[in-house]
CSV table of C-alpha atoms and ligand atoms in Angstrom, one decimal:
chain,number,residue,atom,x,y,z
A,23,UNK,CA,112.8,63.4,82.6
A,24,UNK,CA,111.9,66.4,81.3
A,25,UNK,CA,114.1,68.6,79.1
A,26,UNK,CA,113.8,71.9,77.6
A,27,UNK,CA,111.8,71.3,74.9
A,28,UNK,CA,109.4,69.8,77.2
A,29,UNK,CA,108.6,72.7,79.2
A,30,UNK,CA,108.4,74.6,76.1
A,31,UNK,CA,105.4,72.2,75.2
A,32,UNK,CA,104.1,72.5,78.6
A,33,UNK,CA,104.0,76.3,78.5
A,34,UNK,CA,102.6,75.8,75.1
A,35,UNK,CA,104.7,78.9,74.2
A,36,UNK,CA,106.9,76.9,71.6
A,37,UNK,CA,108.3,79.0,69.1
A,38,UNK,CA,106.2,80.3,66.1
A,39,UNK,CA,105.4,82.5,63.4
A,40,UNK,CA,102.0,82.8,64.3
A,41,UNK,CA,102.9,82.9,68.0
A,42,UNK,CA,105.6,85.5,67.8
A,43,UNK,CA,102.6,87.7,65.7
A,44,UNK,CA,100.2,87.2,68.6
A,45,UNK,CA,102.7,88.9,70.9
A,46,UNK,CA,104.0,91.8,68.9
A,47,UNK,CA,100.3,92.5,68.1
A,48,UNK,CA,99.4,92.2,71.9
A,49,UNK,CA,97.7,95.1,73.4
A,50,UNK,CA,98.4,93.8,76.5
A,51,UNK,CA,102.6,93.4,75.7
A,52,UNK,CA,102.0,97.0,74.2
A,53,UNK,CA,100.2,98.2,77.8
A,54,UNK,CA,103.4,96.5,79.1
A,55,UNK,CA,106.4,98.3,76.9
A,56,UNK,CA,104.7,101.5,77.4
A,57,UNK,CA,104.8,101.0,81.2
A,58,UNK,CA,108.7,100.0,80.6
A,59,UNK,CA,108.1,97.5,83.6
A,60,UNK,CA,110.0,93.8,83.2
A,61,UNK,CA,108.3,90.9,82.1
A,62,UNK,CA,109.7,87.7,83.6
A,63,UNK,CA,108.0,84.5,81.5
A,64,UNK,CA,107.9,81.8,83.8
A,65,UNK,CA,105.9,79.4,85.4
A,66,UNK,CA,108.1,78.1,88.4
A,67,UNK,CA,109.9,80.1,90.5
A,68,UNK,CA,111.9,79.1,93.8
A,69,UNK,CA,111.3,82.1,96.2
A,70,UNK,CA,109.1,85.1,95.5
A,71,UNK,CA,110.9,86.4,98.0
A,72,UNK,CA,114.4,87.2,96.7
A,73,UNK,CA,113.4,87.0,93.0
A,74,UNK,CA,114.8,90.1,91.2
A,75,UNK,CA,112.6,93.1,89.9
A,76,UNK,CA,113.5,96.1,87.9
A,77,UNK,CA,112.4,99.3,88.7
A,78,UNK,CA,108.8,100.1,88.1
A,79,UNK,CA,107.8,104.1,90.1
A,80,UNK,CA,103.9,104.1,89.4
A,81,UNK,CA,104.0,100.9,92.0
A,82,UNK,CA,106.0,102.4,94.3
A,83,UNK,CA,109.2,101.4,94.3
A,84,UNK,CA,110.0,98.4,92.3
A,85,UNK,CA,107.9,95.8,90.4
A,86,UNK,CA,108.3,92.8,87.8
A,87,UNK,CA,105.0,91.2,85.0
A,88,UNK,CA,105.1,88.0,85.4
A,89,UNK,CA,103.1,86.3,82.7
A,90,UNK,CA,104.0,83.3,80.8
A,91,UNK,CA,104.3,83.3,77.7
A,92,UNK,CA,100.7,82.5,75.5
A,93,UNK,CA,98.7,84.1,74.4
A,94,UNK,CA,95.4,83.0,75.6
A,95,UNK,CA,95.7,83.4,79.0
A,96,UNK,CA,93.6,85.5,80.9
A,97,UNK,CA,95.5,86.0,83.9
A,98,UNK,CA,99.5,88.1,84.5
A,99,UNK,CA,100.7,88.6,87.8
A,100,UNK,CA,102.6,91.4,89.6
A,101,UNK,CA,104.8,90.8,91.7
A,102,UNK,CA,105.7,94.2,93.5
A,103,UNK,CA,108.1,95.9,96.3
A,104,UNK,CA,107.3,99.1,97.7
A,105,UNK,CA,110.4,100.8,99.0
A,106,UNK,CA,110.9,101.9,102.8
A,107,UNK,CA,108.7,104.5,103.8
A,108,UNK,CA,107.3,104.1,100.1
A,109,UNK,CA,103.8,104.8,98.3
A,110,UNK,CA,102.7,103.9,95.3
A,111,UNK,CA,100.8,106.3,93.1
A,112,UNK,CA,96.6,106.4,93.2
A,113,UNK,CA,95.4,104.5,90.4
A,114,UNK,CA,92.4,102.3,89.8
A,115,UNK,CA,91.6,100.2,86.3
A,116,UNK,CA,89.4,98.0,85.0
A,117,UNK,CA,90.3,94.9,85.9
A,118,UNK,CA,90.1,92.7,89.1
A,119,UNK,CA,94.1,92.4,91.2
A,120,UNK,CA,93.6,89.9,94.4
A,121,UNK,CA,97.0,90.3,96.5
A,122,UNK,CA,98.5,88.8,98.6
A,123,UNK,CA,101.1,90.2,100.9
A,124,UNK,CA,104.7,88.1,101.2
A,125,UNK,CA,106.6,90.5,104.0
A,126,UNK,CA,106.3,93.4,105.4
A,127,UNK,CA,103.7,95.3,106.3
A,128,UNK,CA,101.4,98.4,105.6
A,129,UNK,CA,98.2,100.1,103.8
A,130,UNK,CA,96.2,100.5,101.7
A,131,UNK,CA,93.6,103.1,101.2
A,132,UNK,CA,90.0,102.4,98.6
A,133,UNK,CA,87.1,104.8,97.8
A,134,UNK,CA,85.1,105.3,94.8
A,135,UNK,CA,84.3,109.1,93.3
A,136,UNK,CA,81.9,109.8,95.6
A,137,UNK,CA,82.9,107.9,98.6
A,138,UNK,CA,85.5,108.4,102.0
A,139,UNK,CA,88.3,106.5,102.0
A,140,UNK,CA,88.6,103.8,103.1
A,141,UNK,CA,92.2,102.4,104.6
A,142,UNK,CA,93.2,99.1,106.2
A,143,UNK,CA,96.8,98.5,107.4
A,144,UNK,CA,98.6,94.4,106.2
A,145,UNK,CA,101.2,92.3,107.4
A,146,UNK,CA,103.5,89.2,105.5
A,147,UNK,CA,100.0,86.7,105.3
A,148,UNK,CA,97.8,88.9,104.7
A,149,UNK,CA,95.8,89.4,101.3
A,150,UNK,CA,93.0,91.1,99.9
A,151,UNK,CA,91.2,92.6,96.4
A,152,UNK,CA,91.4,95.8,94.9
A,153,UNK,CA,86.8,95.9,93.9
A,154,UNK,CA,86.9,96.6,90.4
A,155,UNK,CA,87.9,99.8,89.0
A,156,UNK,CA,87.9,101.6,92.4
A,157,UNK,CA,90.8,103.9,93.4
A,158,UNK,CA,93.3,102.9,95.8
A,159,UNK,CA,97.3,103.4,96.7
A,160,UNK,CA,99.8,101.5,97.9
A,161,UNK,CA,102.2,102.6,101.2
A,162,UNK,CA,104.8,100.7,103.2
A,163,UNK,CA,104.2,101.2,106.8
A,164,UNK,CA,108.1,100.5,107.3
A,165,UNK,CA,111.0,102.8,107.3
A,166,UNK,CA,113.3,100.7,107.2
A,167,UNK,CA,112.3,97.6,105.8
A,168,UNK,CA,110.2,97.3,101.5
A,169,UNK,CA,107.2,95.5,101.6
A,170,UNK,CA,106.9,92.4,98.6
A,171,UNK,CA,103.8,91.1,96.9
A,172,UNK,CA,101.9,89.5,95.2
A,173,UNK,CA,98.7,90.9,92.6
A,174,UNK,CA,96.8,88.3,90.3
A,175,UNK,CA,95.3,90.8,88.1
A,176,UNK,CA,92.9,90.1,84.9
A,177,UNK,CA,94.8,92.6,83.1
A,178,UNK,CA,95.3,90.5,80.4
A,179,UNK,CA,91.7,90.1,79.2
A,180,UNK,CA,91.1,93.4,79.7
A,181,UNK,CA,93.2,94.9,77.8
A,182,UNK,CA,92.7,92.7,74.9
A,183,UNK,CA,89.2,93.2,74.7
A,184,UNK,CA,89.0,96.6,75.3
A,185,UNK,CA,92.3,97.4,73.1
A,186,UNK,CA,92.5,101.0,74.6
A,187,UNK,CA,94.2,102.2,77.7
A,188,UNK,CA,92.8,105.4,78.3
A,189,UNK,CA,89.5,102.8,78.9
A,190,UNK,CA,90.8,100.8,81.2
A,191,UNK,CA,92.5,103.2,83.5
A,192,UNK,CA,90.0,106.0,83.3
A,193,UNK,CA,87.0,104.9,83.6
A,194,UNK,CA,84.5,107.1,86.2
A,195,UNK,CA,82.2,104.2,86.2
A,196,UNK,CA,81.2,102.5,89.6
A,197,UNK,CA,80.5,99.2,89.8
A,198,UNK,CA,77.8,99.6,92.4
A,199,UNK,CA,77.0,95.9,93.4
A,200,UNK,CA,80.5,94.5,93.9
A,201,UNK,CA,81.7,98.0,96.8
A,202,UNK,CA,79.4,99.3,99.2
A,203,UNK,CA,81.2,100.6,100.7
A,204,UNK,CA,80.4,99.1,103.9
A,205,UNK,CA,82.4,100.2,107.0
A,206,UNK,CA,83.2,96.2,107.2
A,207,UNK,CA,84.3,95.8,103.1
A,208,UNK,CA,87.8,96.1,104.9
A,209,UNK,CA,87.1,95.1,109.1
A,210,UNK,CA,89.2,91.3,108.1
A,211,UNK,CA,85.8,90.0,108.9
A,212,UNK,CA,83.4,87.8,106.6
A,213,UNK,CA,81.5,84.8,106.8
A,214,UNK,CA,81.5,81.1,104.9
A,215,UNK,CA,78.1,81.5,102.3
A,216,UNK,CA,78.3,77.8,101.5
A,217,UNK,CA,80.2,74.6,102.3
A,218,UNK,CA,83.4,75.5,102.0
A,219,UNK,CA,83.4,79.3,100.3
A,220,UNK,CA,84.4,82.5,102.5
A,221,UNK,CA,82.8,85.6,101.4
A,222,UNK,CA,85.5,88.3,102.7
A,223,UNK,CA,87.7,90.9,100.7
A,224,UNK,CA,90.7,91.1,103.5
A,225,UNK,CA,91.8,88.1,105.0
A,226,UNK,CA,94.3,89.3,107.4
A,227,UNK,CA,96.6,86.2,108.1
A,228,UNK,CA,96.0,83.8,105.1
A,229,UNK,CA,98.7,81.0,106.5
A,230,UNK,CA,96.3,80.4,109.7
A,231,UNK,CA,92.8,80.6,108.6
A,232,UNK,CA,90.9,77.4,109.9
A,233,UNK,CA,89.9,75.2,106.9
A,234,UNK,CA,87.6,73.1,105.6
A,235,UNK,CA,87.2,68.9,105.3
A,236,UNK,CA,87.9,68.2,101.1
A,237,UNK,CA,87.2,64.5,100.0
A,238,UNK,CA,87.0,65.4,96.7
A,239,UNK,CA,91.2,66.5,96.1
A,240,UNK,CA,91.8,63.6,98.2
A,241,UNK,CA,94.2,62.2,100.6
A,242,UNK,CA,92.4,63.9,104.1
A,243,UNK,CA,93.0,67.2,102.7
A,244,UNK,CA,91.5,70.6,104.0
A,245,UNK,CA,90.8,73.2,101.9
A,246,UNK,CA,88.7,76.8,101.6
A,247,UNK,CA,87.2,78.9,98.7
A,248,UNK,CA,87.5,82.7,98.0
A,249,UNK,CA,84.6,85.3,96.8
A,250,UNK,CA,86.1,88.3,96.9
A,251,UNK,CA,83.9,91.6,95.9
A,252,UNK,CA,81.3,89.8,93.4
A,253,UNK,CA,85.2,89.5,91.8
A,254,UNK,CA,85.7,86.5,88.8
A,255,UNK,CA,88.5,85.8,89.2
A,256,UNK,CA,88.8,83.2,92.5
A,257,UNK,CA,91.4,81.7,95.3
A,258,UNK,CA,91.4,78.7,97.6
A,259,UNK,CA,94.0,78.0,100.3
A,260,UNK,CA,94.4,73.6,100.3
A,261,UNK,CA,96.6,71.9,103.1
A,262,UNK,CA,97.0,68.8,102.7
A,263,UNK,CA,98.8,66.3,105.8
A,264,UNK,CA,102.1,64.3,106.1
A,265,UNK,CA,103.6,61.5,103.4
A,266,UNK,CA,100.5,62.3,101.2
A,267,UNK,CA,99.4,65.0,98.0
A,268,UNK,CA,97.1,65.4,95.8
A,269,UNK,CA,95.3,64.0,93.1
A,270,UNK,CA,95.8,65.5,89.5
A,271,UNK,CA,93.8,66.7,87.3
A,272,UNK,CA,92.9,69.9,84.9
A,273,UNK,CA,91.5,73.3,84.6
A,274,UNK,CA,91.5,76.0,82.6
A,275,UNK,CA,95.1,77.9,82.4
A,276,UNK,CA,96.7,80.7,85.1
A,277,UNK,CA,96.1,79.1,88.9
A,278,UNK,CA,99.2,81.5,91.1
A,279,UNK,CA,100.1,78.1,93.7
A,280,UNK,CA,101.8,79.8,96.4
A,281,UNK,CA,103.4,77.5,99.2
A,282,UNK,CA,102.5,79.7,102.5
A,283,UNK,CA,103.8,76.2,104.6
A,284,UNK,CA,105.5,72.8,105.2
A,285,UNK,CA,109.0,72.1,104.2
A,286,UNK,CA,109.0,70.4,101.3
A,287,UNK,CA,107.4,69.1,98.4
A,288,UNK,CA,107.0,69.9,94.8
A,289,UNK,CA,104.4,69.9,91.9
A,290,UNK,CA,104.1,68.2,88.3
A,291,UNK,CA,102.7,69.6,85.3
A,292,UNK,CA,102.7,67.5,82.3
A,293,UNK,CA,100.1,67.2,78.9
A,294,UNK,CA,101.1,64.3,77.1
A,295,UNK,CA,99.2,60.8,78.6
A,296,UNK,CA,102.3,58.5,79.2
A,297,UNK,CA,103.8,62.0,80.8
A,298,UNK,CA,106.9,62.1,78.5
A,299,UNK,CA,107.6,65.9,79.2
A,300,UNK,CA,106.7,65.8,82.8
A,301,UNK,CA,108.7,68.7,84.9
A,302,UNK,CA,109.4,68.7,87.7
A,303,UNK,CA,109.1,72.1,90.3
A,304,UNK,CA,110.5,71.6,93.8
A,305,UNK,CA,109.2,74.3,96.8
A,306,UNK,CA,109.3,75.3,100.0
A,307,UNK,CA,107.2,78.3,101.6
A,308,UNK,CA,107.1,81.0,99.0
A,309,UNK,CA,107.4,79.4,95.4
A,310,UNK,CA,104.8,79.7,92.9
A,311,UNK,CA,104.4,77.3,90.4
A,312,UNK,CA,101.6,78.3,87.6
A,313,UNK,CA,99.1,75.9,85.9
A,314,UNK,CA,100.6,77.1,82.1
A,315,UNK,CA,98.5,76.4,79.4
A,316,UNK,CA,94.8,75.0,79.2
A,317,UNK,CA,94.4,71.2,80.0
A,318,UNK,CA,97.9,71.3,81.3
A,319,UNK,CA,98.0,68.3,84.1
A,320,UNK,CA,99.2,69.3,87.7
A,321,UNK,CA,99.1,67.3,90.4
A,322,UNK,CA,100.7,68.5,93.9
A,323,UNK,CA,103.1,66.7,96.7
A,324,UNK,CA,103.7,66.8,100.3
A,325,UNK,CA,107.0,65.3,101.2
A,326,UNK,CA,107.5,67.4,104.9
A,327,UNK,CA,107.9,67.2,108.0
A,328,UNK,CA,105.1,68.6,108.0
A,329,UNK,CA,101.7,69.6,107.0
A,330,UNK,CA,101.8,71.9,103.4
A,331,UNK,CA,99.3,74.3,102.6
A,332,UNK,CA,98.8,76.6,99.4
A,333,UNK,CA,97.1,79.3,98.2
A,334,UNK,CA,95.8,79.3,94.3
A,335,UNK,CA,94.4,83.0,92.2
A,336,UNK,CA,93.4,82.2,89.8
A,337,UNK,CA,89.7,82.8,87.4
A,338,UNK,CA,87.5,80.8,88.8
A,339,UNK,CA,88.3,78.3,90.7
A,340,UNK,CA,85.8,78.5,92.9
A,341,UNK,CA,83.2,76.8,91.2
A,342,UNK,CA,80.4,77.3,94.3
A,343,UNK,CA,80.5,80.8,94.7
A,344,UNK,CA,78.2,83.0,93.6
A,345,UNK,CA,77.8,85.8,90.6
A,346,UNK,CA,80.5,83.1,89.4
A,347,UNK,CA,80.2,82.1,85.3
A,348,UNK,CA,81.9,78.8,85.6
A,349,UNK,CA,82.0,77.8,82.2
A,350,UNK,CA,83.8,81.2,81.1
A,351,UNK,CA,86.6,80.5,84.1
A,352,UNK,CA,86.9,76.9,82.4
A,353,UNK,CA,87.4,74.9,85.9
A,354,UNK,CA,83.6,72.9,85.9
A,355,UNK,CA,84.6,69.6,87.0
A,356,UNK,CA,88.4,70.2,88.1
A,357,UNK,CA,87.1,67.7,91.1
A,358,UNK,CA,85.3,64.8,88.7
A,359,UNK,CA,86.7,62.3,87.9
A,360,UNK,CA,87.8,61.7,84.5
A,361,UNK,CA,86.0,58.9,84.5
A,362,UNK,CA,82.2,60.8,85.5
A,363,UNK,CA,83.3,63.1,82.5
A,364,UNK,CA,85.3,65.9,85.1
A,365,UNK,CA,89.1,66.5,84.2
A,366,UNK,CA,90.9,64.6,87.3
A,367,UNK,CA,92.6,61.6,87.9
A,368,UNK,CA,91.7,59.3,90.1
A,369,UNK,CA,94.4,57.7,92.5
A,370,UNK,CA,94.1,54.6,90.9
A,371,UNK,CA,94.1,56.2,87.2
A,372,UNK,CA,97.1,57.6,87.3
A,373,UNK,CA,101.0,56.6,85.9
A,374,UNK,CA,102.3,54.7,88.5
A,375,UNK,CA,105.0,56.8,88.1
A,376,UNK,CA,103.6,59.5,90.4
A,377,UNK,CA,103.8,57.0,93.8
A,378,UNK,CA,107.2,55.5,93.2
A,379,UNK,CA,108.2,59.1,92.3
A,380,UNK,CA,106.8,60.5,95.7
A,381,UNK,CA,107.8,57.9,97.7
A,382,UNK,CA,111.8,58.2,97.1
A,383,UNK,CA,111.1,61.8,97.5
A,384,UNK,CA,109.9,61.1,101.3
A,385,UNK,CA,112.2,59.2,102.2
A,386,UNK,CA,114.9,61.8,100.5
A,387,UNK,CA,113.6,64.2,102.6
A,388,UNK,CA,113.1,61.9,105.8
A,389,UNK,CA,109.1,61.8,106.2
A,390,UNK,CA,107.0,58.8,105.9
A,391,UNK,CA,105.0,58.4,102.9
A,392,UNK,CA,101.4,57.5,104.3
A,393,UNK,CA,99.9,56.8,100.7
A,394,UNK,CA,99.6,52.6,99.8
A,395,UNK,CA,96.0,52.8,101.4
A,396,UNK,CA,94.8,53.8,98.7
A,397,UNK,CA,96.9,52.2,96.8
A,398,UNK,CA,95.8,48.3,97.7
A,399,UNK,CA,96.9,46.6,94.4
A,400,UNK,CA,100.1,47.7,95.9
A,401,UNK,CA,100.3,47.2,99.1
A,402,UNK,CA,103.7,44.8,99.6
A,403,UNK,CA,105.9,47.9,99.9
A,404,UNK,CA,107.1,48.3,103.3
A,405,UNK,CA,109.5,51.9,104.0
A,406,UNK,CA,111.2,51.8,106.8
A,407,UNK,CA,112.8,55.7,108.1
A,408,UNK,CA,116.9,55.9,108.7
A,409,UNK,CA,115.7,58.2,111.4
B,504,LIG,FE1,94.4,73.4,89.7
């Protein structure tokens, strides 16, 4: 199992003079410093509901920025808590933002310079996007309870590209092709574009939304991909049955994986072929694992007694969605076998320790592992549960 130094390798963050120089001169880090916001450099969180946050008045209460220290990473996330009865200051910016509401209830108003405000209400489990550079303001509808959300953004690449916060936060360009101010824009309705791609800008209840068959990632999984307001940043929801796990794969860095349902599971991340640097991150509802570096293998496992569902938000994970420039996103081939030139490890090609660890973990949690059908050569294994 991995040591602390292995974790550094997986993060691609070994402290080097070059890395320190990049961070010191990083325009994105400079903006965070000017905000005075706390930065959390970590890629696995047991429970986002309970992470301690620092003050971030502009956001309506508290907040911290989760930014694994990988200088080339395109996206970050902002973990925000709006105080009871609180609201954020109106803002707009030239970076994309996709929001998942962890708890509480509230509303968001969205508008552009020459248009009316559109306001929609959300609660825990809702997901929405702020159209690029549209004005917005968030409100907590409760006078007693805080409202907490996670916003995955492309702020790092925007700040690093233009190196001038004034351009990012005080630019009046209107992206009419992304946000036409249609009455239904935030109505909660949507449409199936093709295959498993769902087009919507507001999803009222992601943990319970319908999903579609996805044979490619294995073991009876179901899935839906999101195309939101013409974003280059995409997302998807996947769910897998009891006693199963997904196929390991690689893609570009920065996919933020939130656990929405299920009662036990874990993710593995590694970079070395022999998996000697593997990191196991246990999860439950509210956990998050970030794919920390380019080329990092990762694989997700359900060891609980219920189906497990997760939401992944990142740059370009919905390869079928219109408008996506997949090569830049670095996600092409993520569900194509390595044997066919892709980045997915087929079950029959994976390291045997993957199945061994999974079956041990299932038994530990009282769940019946159900993966032997994909490994006929190892079918001698017999499982008995004591309860
Ligand atoms: Fe992935």
